[in-house]
Backbone as a chain_set.jsonl record, in Angstrom:
{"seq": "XXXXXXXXXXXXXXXXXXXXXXXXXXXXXXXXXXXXXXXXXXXXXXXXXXXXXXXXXXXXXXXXXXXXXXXXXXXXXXXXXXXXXXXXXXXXXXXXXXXXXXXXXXXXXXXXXXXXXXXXXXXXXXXXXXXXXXXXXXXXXXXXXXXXXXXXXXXXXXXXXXXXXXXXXXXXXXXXXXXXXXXXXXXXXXXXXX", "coords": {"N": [[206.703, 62.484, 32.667], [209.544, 63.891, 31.767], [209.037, 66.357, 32.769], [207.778, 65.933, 35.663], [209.814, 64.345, 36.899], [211.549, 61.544, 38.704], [209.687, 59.759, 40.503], [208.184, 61.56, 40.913], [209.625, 63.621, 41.85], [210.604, 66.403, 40.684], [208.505, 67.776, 40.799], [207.786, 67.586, 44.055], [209.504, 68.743, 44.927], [209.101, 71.325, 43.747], [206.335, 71.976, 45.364], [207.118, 71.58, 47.714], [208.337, 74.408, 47.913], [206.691, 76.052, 47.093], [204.957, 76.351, 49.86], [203.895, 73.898, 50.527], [201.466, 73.928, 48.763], [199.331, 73.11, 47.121], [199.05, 71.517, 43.162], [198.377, 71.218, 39.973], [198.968, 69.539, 36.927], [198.828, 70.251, 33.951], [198.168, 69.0, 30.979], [199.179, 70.472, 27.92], [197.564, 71.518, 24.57], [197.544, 72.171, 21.478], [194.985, 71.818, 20.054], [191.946, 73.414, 21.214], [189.569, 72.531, 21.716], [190.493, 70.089, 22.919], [192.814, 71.208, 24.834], [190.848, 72.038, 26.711], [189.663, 69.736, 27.235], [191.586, 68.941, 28.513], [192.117, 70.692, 31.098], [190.264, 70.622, 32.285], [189.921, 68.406, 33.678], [189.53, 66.096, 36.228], [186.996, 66.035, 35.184], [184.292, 64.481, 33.442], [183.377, 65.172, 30.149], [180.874, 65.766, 27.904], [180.058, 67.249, 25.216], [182.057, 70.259, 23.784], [181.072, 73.542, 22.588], [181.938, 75.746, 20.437], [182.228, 79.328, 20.662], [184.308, 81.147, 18.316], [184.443, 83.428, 17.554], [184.34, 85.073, 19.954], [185.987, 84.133, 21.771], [184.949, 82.169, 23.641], [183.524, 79.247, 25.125], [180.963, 76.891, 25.409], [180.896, 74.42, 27.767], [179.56, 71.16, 27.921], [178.695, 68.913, 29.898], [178.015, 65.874, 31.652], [174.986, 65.523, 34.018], [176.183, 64.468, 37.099], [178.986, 65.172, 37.072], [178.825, 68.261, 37.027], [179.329, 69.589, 39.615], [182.016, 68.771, 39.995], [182.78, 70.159, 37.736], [182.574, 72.903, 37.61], [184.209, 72.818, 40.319], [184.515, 73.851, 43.466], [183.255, 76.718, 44.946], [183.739, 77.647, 42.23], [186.308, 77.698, 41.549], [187.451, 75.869, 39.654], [186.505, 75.68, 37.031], [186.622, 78.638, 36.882], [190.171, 78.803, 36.76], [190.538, 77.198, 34.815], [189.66, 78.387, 33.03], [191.01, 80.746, 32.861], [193.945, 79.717, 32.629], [193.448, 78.466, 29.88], [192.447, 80.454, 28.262], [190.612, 81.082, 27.254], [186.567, 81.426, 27.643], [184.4, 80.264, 29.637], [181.082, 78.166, 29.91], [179.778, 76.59, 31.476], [177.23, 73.975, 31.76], [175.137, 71.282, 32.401], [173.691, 68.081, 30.41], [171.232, 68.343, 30.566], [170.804, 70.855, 31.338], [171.416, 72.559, 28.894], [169.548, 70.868, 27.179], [167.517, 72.369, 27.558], [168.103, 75.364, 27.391], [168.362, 75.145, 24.659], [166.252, 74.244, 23.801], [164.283, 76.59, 24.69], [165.863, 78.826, 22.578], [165.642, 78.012, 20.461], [162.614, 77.798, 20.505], [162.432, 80.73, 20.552], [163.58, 81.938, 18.232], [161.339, 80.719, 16.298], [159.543, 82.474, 17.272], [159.939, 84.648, 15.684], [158.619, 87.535, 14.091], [156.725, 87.423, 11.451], [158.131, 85.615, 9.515], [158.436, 82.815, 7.558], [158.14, 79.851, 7.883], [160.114, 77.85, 6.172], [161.881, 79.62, 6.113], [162.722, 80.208, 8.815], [163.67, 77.516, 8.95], [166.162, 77.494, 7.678], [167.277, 79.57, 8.76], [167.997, 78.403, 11.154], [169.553, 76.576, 10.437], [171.899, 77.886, 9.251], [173.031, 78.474, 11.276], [171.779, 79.992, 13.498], [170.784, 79.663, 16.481], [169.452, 80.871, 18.545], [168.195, 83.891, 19.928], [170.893, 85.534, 21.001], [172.457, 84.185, 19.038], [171.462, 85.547, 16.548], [172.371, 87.797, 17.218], [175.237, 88.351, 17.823], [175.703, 87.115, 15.392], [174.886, 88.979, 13.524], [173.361, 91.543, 11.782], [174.791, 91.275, 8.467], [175.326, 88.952, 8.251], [172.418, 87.523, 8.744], [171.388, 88.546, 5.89], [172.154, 87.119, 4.498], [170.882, 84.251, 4.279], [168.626, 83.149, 2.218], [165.608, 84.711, 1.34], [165.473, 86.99, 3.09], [165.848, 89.909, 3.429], [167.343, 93.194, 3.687], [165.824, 95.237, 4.822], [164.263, 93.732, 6.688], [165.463, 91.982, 8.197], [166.795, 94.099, 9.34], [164.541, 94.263, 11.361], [164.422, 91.604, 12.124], [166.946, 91.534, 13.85], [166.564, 94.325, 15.236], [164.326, 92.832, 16.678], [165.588, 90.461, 18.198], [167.194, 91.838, 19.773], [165.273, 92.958, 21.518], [164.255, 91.064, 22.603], [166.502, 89.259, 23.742], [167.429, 91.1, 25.425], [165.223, 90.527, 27.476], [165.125, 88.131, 27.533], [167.716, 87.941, 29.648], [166.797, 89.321, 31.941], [164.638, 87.747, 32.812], [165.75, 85.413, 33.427], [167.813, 86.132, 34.799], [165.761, 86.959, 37.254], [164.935, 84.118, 37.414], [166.951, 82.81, 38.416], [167.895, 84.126, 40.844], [165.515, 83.539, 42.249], [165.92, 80.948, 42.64], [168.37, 80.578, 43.504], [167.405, 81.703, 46.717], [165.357, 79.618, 47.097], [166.994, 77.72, 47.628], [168.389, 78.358, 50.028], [166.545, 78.597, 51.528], [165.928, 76.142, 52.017], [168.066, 75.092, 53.145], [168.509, 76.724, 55.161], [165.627, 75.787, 56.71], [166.695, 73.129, 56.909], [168.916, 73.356, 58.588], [167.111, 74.153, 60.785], [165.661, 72.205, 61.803], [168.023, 69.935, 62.465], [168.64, 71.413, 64.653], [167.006, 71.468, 66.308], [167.181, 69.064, 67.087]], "CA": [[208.066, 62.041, 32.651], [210.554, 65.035, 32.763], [208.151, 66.984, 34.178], [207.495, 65.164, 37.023], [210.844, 64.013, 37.897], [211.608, 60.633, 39.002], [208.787, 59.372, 41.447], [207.387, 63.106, 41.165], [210.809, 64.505, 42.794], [210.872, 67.583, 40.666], [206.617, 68.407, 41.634], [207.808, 67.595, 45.396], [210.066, 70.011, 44.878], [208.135, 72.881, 44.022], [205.388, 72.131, 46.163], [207.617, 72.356, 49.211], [208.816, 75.774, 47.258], [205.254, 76.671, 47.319], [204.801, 75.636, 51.094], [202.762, 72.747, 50.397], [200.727, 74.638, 47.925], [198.63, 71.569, 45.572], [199.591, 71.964, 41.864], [197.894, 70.32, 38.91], [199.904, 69.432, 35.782], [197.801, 70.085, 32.901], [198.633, 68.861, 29.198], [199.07, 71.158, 26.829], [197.358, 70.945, 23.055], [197.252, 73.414, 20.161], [193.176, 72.053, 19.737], [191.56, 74.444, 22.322], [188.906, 71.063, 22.296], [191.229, 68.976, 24.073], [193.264, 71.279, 25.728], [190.028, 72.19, 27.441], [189.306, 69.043, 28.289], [192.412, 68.117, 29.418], [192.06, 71.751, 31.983], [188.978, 70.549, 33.306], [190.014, 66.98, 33.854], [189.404, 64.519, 35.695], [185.871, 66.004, 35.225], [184.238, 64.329, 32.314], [182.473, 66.085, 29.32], [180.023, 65.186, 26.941], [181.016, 68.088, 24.087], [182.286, 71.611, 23.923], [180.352, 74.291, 21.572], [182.696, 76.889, 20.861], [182.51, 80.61, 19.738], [185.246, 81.936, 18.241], [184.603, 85.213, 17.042], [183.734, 85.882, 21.393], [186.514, 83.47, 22.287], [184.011, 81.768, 24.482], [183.3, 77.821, 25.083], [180.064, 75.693, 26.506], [180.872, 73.12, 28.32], [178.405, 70.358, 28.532], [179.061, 67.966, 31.148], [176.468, 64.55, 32.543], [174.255, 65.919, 35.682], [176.848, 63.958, 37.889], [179.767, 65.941, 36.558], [178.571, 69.817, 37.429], [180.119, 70.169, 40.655], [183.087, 68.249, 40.254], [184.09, 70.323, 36.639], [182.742, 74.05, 38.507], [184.785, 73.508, 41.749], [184.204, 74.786, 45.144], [183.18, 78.134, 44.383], [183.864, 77.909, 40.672], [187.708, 77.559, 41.674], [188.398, 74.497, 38.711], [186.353, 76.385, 35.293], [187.856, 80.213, 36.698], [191.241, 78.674, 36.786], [190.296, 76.857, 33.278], [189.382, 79.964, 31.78], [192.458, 81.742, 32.606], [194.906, 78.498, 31.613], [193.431, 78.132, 28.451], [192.303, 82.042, 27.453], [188.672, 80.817, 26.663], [185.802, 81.82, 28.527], [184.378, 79.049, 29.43], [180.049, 78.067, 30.363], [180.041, 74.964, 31.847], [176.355, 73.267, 32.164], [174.796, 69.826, 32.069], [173.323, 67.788, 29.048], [169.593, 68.822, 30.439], [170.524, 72.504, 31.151], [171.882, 72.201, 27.624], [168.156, 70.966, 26.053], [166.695, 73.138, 27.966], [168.867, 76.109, 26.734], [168.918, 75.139, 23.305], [164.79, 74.711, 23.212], [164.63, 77.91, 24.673], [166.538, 79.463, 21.845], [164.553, 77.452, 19.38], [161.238, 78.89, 20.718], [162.847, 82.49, 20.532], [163.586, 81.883, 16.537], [160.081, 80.738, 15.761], [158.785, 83.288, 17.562], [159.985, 86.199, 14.944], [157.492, 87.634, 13.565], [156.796, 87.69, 9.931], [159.38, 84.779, 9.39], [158.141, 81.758, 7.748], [158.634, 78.277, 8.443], [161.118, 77.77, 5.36], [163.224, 80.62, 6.574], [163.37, 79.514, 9.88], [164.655, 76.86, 9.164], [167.138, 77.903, 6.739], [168.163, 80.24, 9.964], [168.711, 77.382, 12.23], [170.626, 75.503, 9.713], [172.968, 78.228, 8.774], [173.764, 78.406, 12.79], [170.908, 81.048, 13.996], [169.508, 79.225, 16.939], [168.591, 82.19, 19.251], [167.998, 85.674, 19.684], [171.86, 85.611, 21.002], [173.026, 83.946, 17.798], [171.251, 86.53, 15.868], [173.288, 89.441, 17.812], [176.497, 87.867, 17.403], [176.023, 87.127, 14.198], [174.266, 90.164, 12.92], [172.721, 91.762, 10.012], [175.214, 90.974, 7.427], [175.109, 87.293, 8.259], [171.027, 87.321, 8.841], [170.938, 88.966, 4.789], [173.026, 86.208, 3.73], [169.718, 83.377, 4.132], [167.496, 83.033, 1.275], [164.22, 85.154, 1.705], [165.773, 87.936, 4.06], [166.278, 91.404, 2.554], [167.934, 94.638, 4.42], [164.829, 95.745, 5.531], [163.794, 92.335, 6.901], [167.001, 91.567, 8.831], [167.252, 94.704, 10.807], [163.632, 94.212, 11.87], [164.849, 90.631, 13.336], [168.074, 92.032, 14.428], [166.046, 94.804, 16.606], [163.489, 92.183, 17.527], [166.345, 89.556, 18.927], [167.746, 92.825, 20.621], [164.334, 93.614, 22.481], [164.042, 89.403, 23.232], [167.376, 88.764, 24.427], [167.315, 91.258, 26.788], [163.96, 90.578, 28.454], [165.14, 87.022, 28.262], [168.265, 88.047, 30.615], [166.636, 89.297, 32.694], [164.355, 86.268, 33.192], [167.134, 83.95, 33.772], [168.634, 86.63, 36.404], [165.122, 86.47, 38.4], [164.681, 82.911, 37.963], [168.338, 82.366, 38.877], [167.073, 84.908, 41.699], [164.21, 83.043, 42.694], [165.952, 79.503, 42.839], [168.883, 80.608, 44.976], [166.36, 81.825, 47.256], [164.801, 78.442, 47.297], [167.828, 77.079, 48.216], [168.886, 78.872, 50.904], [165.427, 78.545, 52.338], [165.354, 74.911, 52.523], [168.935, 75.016, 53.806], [167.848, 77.034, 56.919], [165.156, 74.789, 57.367], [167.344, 71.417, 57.641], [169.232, 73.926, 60.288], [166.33, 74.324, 62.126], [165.336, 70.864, 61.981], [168.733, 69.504, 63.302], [168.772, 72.09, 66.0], [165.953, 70.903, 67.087], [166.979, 67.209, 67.446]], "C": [[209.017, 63.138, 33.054], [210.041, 65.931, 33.064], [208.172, 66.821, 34.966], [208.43, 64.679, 37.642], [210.22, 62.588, 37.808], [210.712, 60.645, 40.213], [208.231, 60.688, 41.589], [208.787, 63.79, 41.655], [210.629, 66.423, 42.233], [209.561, 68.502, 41.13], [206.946, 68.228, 43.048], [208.571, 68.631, 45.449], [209.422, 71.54, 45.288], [206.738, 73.029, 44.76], [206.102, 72.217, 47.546], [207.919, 73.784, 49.135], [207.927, 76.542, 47.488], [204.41, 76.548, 48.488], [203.566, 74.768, 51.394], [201.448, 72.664, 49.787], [200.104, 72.978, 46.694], [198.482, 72.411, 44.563], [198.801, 70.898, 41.139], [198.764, 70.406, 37.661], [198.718, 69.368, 34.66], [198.29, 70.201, 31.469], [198.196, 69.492, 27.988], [198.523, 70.789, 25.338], [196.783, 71.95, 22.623], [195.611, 73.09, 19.732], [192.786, 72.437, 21.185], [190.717, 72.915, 22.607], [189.67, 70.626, 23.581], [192.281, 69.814, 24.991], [192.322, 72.181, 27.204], [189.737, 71.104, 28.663], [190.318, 68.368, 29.312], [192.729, 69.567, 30.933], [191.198, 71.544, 33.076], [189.173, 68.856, 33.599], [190.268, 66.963, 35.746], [187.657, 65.063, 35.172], [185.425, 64.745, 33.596], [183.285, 65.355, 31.276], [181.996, 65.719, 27.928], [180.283, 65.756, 25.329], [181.171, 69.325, 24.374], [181.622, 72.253, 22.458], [180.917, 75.16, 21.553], [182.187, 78.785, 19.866], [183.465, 81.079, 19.466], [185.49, 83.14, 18.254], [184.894, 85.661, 18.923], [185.444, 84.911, 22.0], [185.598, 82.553, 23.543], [183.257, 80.3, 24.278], [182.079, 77.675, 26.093], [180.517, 74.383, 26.167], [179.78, 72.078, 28.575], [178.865, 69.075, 28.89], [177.747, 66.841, 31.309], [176.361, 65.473, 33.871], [175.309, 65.883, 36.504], [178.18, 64.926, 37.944], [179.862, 67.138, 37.052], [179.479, 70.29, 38.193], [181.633, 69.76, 40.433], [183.883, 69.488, 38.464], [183.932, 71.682, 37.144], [183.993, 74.27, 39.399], [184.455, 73.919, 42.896], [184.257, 76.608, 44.836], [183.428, 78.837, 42.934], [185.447, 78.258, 40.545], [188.009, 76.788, 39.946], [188.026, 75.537, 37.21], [187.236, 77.829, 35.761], [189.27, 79.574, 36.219], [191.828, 78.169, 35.092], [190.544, 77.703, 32.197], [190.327, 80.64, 31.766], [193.582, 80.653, 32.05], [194.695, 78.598, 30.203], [192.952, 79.261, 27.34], [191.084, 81.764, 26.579], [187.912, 80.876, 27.842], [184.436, 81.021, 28.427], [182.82, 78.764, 30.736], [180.08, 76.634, 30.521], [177.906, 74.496, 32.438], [175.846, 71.735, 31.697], [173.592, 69.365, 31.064], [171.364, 68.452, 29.464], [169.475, 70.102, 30.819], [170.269, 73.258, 29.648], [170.418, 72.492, 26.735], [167.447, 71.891, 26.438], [166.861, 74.621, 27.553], [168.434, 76.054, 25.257], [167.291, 75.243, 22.991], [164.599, 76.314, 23.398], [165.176, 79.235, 23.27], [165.631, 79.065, 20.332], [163.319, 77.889, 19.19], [161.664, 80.344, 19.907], [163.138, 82.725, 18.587], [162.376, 81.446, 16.218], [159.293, 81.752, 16.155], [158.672, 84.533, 16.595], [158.57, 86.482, 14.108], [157.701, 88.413, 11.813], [157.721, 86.886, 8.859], [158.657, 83.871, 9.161], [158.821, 80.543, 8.259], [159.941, 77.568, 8.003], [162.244, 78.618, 6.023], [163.49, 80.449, 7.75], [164.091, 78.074, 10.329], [166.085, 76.484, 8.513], [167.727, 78.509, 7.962], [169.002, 79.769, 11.338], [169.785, 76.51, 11.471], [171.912, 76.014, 9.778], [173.679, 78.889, 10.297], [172.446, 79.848, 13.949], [169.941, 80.374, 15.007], [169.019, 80.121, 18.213], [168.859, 83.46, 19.491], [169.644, 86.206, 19.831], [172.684, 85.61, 19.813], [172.743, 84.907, 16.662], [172.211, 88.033, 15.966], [174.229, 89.208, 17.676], [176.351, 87.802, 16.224], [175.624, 87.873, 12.913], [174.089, 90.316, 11.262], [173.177, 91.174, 8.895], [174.804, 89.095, 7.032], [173.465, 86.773, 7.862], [170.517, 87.496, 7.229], [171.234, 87.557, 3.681], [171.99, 84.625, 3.643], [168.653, 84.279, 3.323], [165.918, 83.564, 1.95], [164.54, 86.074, 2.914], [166.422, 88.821, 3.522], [166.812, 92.124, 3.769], [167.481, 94.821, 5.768], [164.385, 94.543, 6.914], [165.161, 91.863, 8.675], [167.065, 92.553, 9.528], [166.254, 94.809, 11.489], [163.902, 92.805, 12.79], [165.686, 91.123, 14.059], [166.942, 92.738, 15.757], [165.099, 94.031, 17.762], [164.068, 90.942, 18.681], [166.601, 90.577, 19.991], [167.069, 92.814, 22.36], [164.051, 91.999, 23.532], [164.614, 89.053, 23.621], [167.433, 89.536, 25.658], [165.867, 90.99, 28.052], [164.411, 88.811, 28.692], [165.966, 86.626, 29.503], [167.581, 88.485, 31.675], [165.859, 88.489, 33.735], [165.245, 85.892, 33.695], [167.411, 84.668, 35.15], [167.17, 86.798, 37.454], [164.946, 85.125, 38.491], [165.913, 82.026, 38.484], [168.367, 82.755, 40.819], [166.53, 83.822, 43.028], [165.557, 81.392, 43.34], [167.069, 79.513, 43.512], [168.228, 80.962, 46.357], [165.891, 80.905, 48.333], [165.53, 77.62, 48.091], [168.471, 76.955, 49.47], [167.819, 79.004, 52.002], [165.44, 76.87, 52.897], [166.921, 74.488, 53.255], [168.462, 75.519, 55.499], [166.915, 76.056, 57.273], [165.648, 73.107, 57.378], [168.427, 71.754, 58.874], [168.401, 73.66, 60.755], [165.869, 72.963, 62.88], [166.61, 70.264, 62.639], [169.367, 70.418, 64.315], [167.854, 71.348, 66.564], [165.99, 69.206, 67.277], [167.996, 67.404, 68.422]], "O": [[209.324, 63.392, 34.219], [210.685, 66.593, 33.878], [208.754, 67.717, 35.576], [208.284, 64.454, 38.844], [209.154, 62.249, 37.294], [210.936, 61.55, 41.016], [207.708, 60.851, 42.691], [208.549, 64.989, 41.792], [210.556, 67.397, 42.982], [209.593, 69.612, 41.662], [206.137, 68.956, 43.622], [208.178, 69.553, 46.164], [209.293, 72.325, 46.227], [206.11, 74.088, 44.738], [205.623, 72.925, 48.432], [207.804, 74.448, 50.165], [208.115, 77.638, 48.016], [203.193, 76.612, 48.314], [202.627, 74.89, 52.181], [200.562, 71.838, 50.004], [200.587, 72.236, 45.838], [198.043, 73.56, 44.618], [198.593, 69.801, 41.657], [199.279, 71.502, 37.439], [197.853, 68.493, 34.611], [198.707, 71.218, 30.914], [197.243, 69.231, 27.255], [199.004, 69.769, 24.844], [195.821, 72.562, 23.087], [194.982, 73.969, 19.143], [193.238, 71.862, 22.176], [191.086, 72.191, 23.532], [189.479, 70.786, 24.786], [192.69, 69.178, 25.963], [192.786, 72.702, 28.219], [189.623, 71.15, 29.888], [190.166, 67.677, 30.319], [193.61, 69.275, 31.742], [191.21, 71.961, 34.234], [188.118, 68.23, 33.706], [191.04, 67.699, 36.36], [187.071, 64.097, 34.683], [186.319, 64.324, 32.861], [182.558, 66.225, 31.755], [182.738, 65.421, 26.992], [180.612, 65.016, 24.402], [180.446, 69.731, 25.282], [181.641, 71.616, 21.405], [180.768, 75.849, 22.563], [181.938, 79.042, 18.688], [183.904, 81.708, 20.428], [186.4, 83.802, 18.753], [185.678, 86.588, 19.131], [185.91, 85.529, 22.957], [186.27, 82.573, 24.574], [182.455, 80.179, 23.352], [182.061, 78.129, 27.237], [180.581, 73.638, 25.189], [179.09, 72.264, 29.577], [179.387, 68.284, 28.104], [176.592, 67.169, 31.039], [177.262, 65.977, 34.543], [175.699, 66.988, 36.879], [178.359, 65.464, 39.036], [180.936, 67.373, 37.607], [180.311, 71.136, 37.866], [182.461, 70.606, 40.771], [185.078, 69.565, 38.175], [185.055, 72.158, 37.309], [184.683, 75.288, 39.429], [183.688, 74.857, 42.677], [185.181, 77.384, 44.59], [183.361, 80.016, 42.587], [185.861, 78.967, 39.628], [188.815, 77.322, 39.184], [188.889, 76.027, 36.482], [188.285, 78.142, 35.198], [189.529, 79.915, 35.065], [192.826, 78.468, 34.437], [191.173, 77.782, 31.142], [190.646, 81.226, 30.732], [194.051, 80.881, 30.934], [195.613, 78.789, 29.405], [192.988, 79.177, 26.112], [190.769, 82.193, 25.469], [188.354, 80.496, 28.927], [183.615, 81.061, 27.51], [182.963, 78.954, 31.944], [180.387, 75.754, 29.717], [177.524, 74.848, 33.554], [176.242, 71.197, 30.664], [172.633, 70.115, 30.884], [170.551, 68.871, 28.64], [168.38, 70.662, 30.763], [169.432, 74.09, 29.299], [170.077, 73.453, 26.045], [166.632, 72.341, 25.633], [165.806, 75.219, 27.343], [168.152, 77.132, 24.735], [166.889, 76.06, 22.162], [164.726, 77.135, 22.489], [164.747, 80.388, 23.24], [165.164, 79.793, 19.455], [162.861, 78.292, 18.121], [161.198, 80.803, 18.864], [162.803, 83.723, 17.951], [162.15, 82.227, 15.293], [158.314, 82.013, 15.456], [157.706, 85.296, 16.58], [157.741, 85.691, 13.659], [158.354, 89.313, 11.285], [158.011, 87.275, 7.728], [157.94, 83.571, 10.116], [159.856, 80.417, 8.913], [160.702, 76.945, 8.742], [163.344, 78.189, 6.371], [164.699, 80.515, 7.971], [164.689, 77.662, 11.324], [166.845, 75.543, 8.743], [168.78, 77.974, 8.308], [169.884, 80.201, 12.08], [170.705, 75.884, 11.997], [172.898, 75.363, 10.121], [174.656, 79.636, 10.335], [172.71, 80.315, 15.057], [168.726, 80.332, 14.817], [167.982, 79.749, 18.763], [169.917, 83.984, 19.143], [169.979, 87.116, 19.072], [173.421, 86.533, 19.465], [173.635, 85.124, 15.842], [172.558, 88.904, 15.167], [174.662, 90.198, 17.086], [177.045, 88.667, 15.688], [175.864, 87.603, 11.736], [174.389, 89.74, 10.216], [172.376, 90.559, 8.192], [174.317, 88.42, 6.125], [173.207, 85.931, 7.002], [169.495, 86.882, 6.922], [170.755, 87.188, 2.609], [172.447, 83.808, 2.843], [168.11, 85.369, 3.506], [165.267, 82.969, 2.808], [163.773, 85.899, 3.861], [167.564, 88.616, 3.111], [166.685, 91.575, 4.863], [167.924, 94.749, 6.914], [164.284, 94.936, 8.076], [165.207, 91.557, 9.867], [167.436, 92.248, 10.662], [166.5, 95.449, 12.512], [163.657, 92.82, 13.996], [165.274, 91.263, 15.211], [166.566, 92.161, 16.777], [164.987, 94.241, 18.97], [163.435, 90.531, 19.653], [166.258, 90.269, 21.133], [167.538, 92.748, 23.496], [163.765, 91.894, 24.725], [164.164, 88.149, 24.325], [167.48, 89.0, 26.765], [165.8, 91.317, 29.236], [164.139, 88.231, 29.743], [165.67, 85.714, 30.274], [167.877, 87.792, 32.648], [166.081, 88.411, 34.943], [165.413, 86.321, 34.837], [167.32, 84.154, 36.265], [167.497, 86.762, 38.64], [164.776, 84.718, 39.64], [165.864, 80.856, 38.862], [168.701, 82.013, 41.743], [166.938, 83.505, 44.146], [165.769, 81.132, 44.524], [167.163, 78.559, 44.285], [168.72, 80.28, 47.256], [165.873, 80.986, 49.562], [165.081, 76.931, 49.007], [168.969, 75.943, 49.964], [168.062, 79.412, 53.138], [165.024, 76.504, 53.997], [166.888, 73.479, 53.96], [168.207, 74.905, 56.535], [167.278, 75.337, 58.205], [165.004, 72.145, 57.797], [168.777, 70.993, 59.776], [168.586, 72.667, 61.458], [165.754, 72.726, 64.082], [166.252, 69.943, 63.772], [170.493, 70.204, 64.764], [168.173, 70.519, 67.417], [165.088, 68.406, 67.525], [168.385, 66.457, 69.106]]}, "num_chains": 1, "name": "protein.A"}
């Protein structure tokens, strides 16, 4: 409404101001939730998982969704992330399970951790080696059946597991641009050749 001017007049305005510069109007709201989703709109989005302590949001989006809430070069979430001063992972509901087993593995894996306490550790928000590092020792002492001693032996062991798992991710991130860029050249070569 008075935003926008009558028939848009005052947005025609400043887009001639801005020499024909395209502007998005995006609706403000004191819940970071919604004024997320209203940043990343029209995309749609399934839910947001937020960290506070990091200021830092996942986005989880439907398959269909990805490109359209990214952007062309990751233009729409950068622009997101600076609008709304959250830093902001945007993937889809089966990057998501795939992520979240991942993380699930990596907590059963500790060693010397029963079954009870792991799942006392997932309850009280500990679902992988990440969540452990963020939410460190003090937090890790604070579940039933985890002493001092105990807790900085997970702590170092998330340490030694998160990073070997980055660097995974960055060769198989690696690897699968790669892939991509391989089978791109070959649908060049193929419509050269027609």
């Amino acid at each position: 409404g008075a935003c926008v001017g009558v028939r848009g007049s005052r947005i025609r305005n400043i887009v001639e101001e801005l020499g024909g510069e395209k502007i998005d109007i995006v609706r403000w709201d004191e819940t970071p939730e919604l004024f997320i989703r209203n940043a990343l709109s029209p995309s749609e989005i399934d839910h947001i998982e937020f960290d506070r302590s990091n200021q830092r949001a996942r986005v989880i989006v439907p398959d269909d969704q990805l490109s359209l809430a990214i952007g062309r070069k990751g233009q729409n979430v950068r622009l997101s992330s600076r609008l709304t001063g959250w830093n902001l992972d945007i993937m889809t509901v089966n990057q998501h399970s795939q992520w979240r087993e991942k993380g699930r593995q990596e907590i059963a894996s500790l060693p010397g951790v029963g079954e009870a306490t792991i799942n006392n550790m997932l309850i009280a928000g500990f679902e992988s080696f990440r969540d452990i590092i963020d939410l460190g020792i003090e937090r890790l002492m604070e579940i039933k059946g985890i002493g001092e001693k105990k807790a900085q032996e997970i702590y170092n062991f998330a340490l030694d597991g998160y990073s070997k798992r980055v660097d995974d991710d960055r060769k198989e991130n690696a690897g699968a641009r790669k892939d991509g860029e391989n089978r791109l050249a070959g649908a060049e070569v193929r419509s050269e050749a027609e």
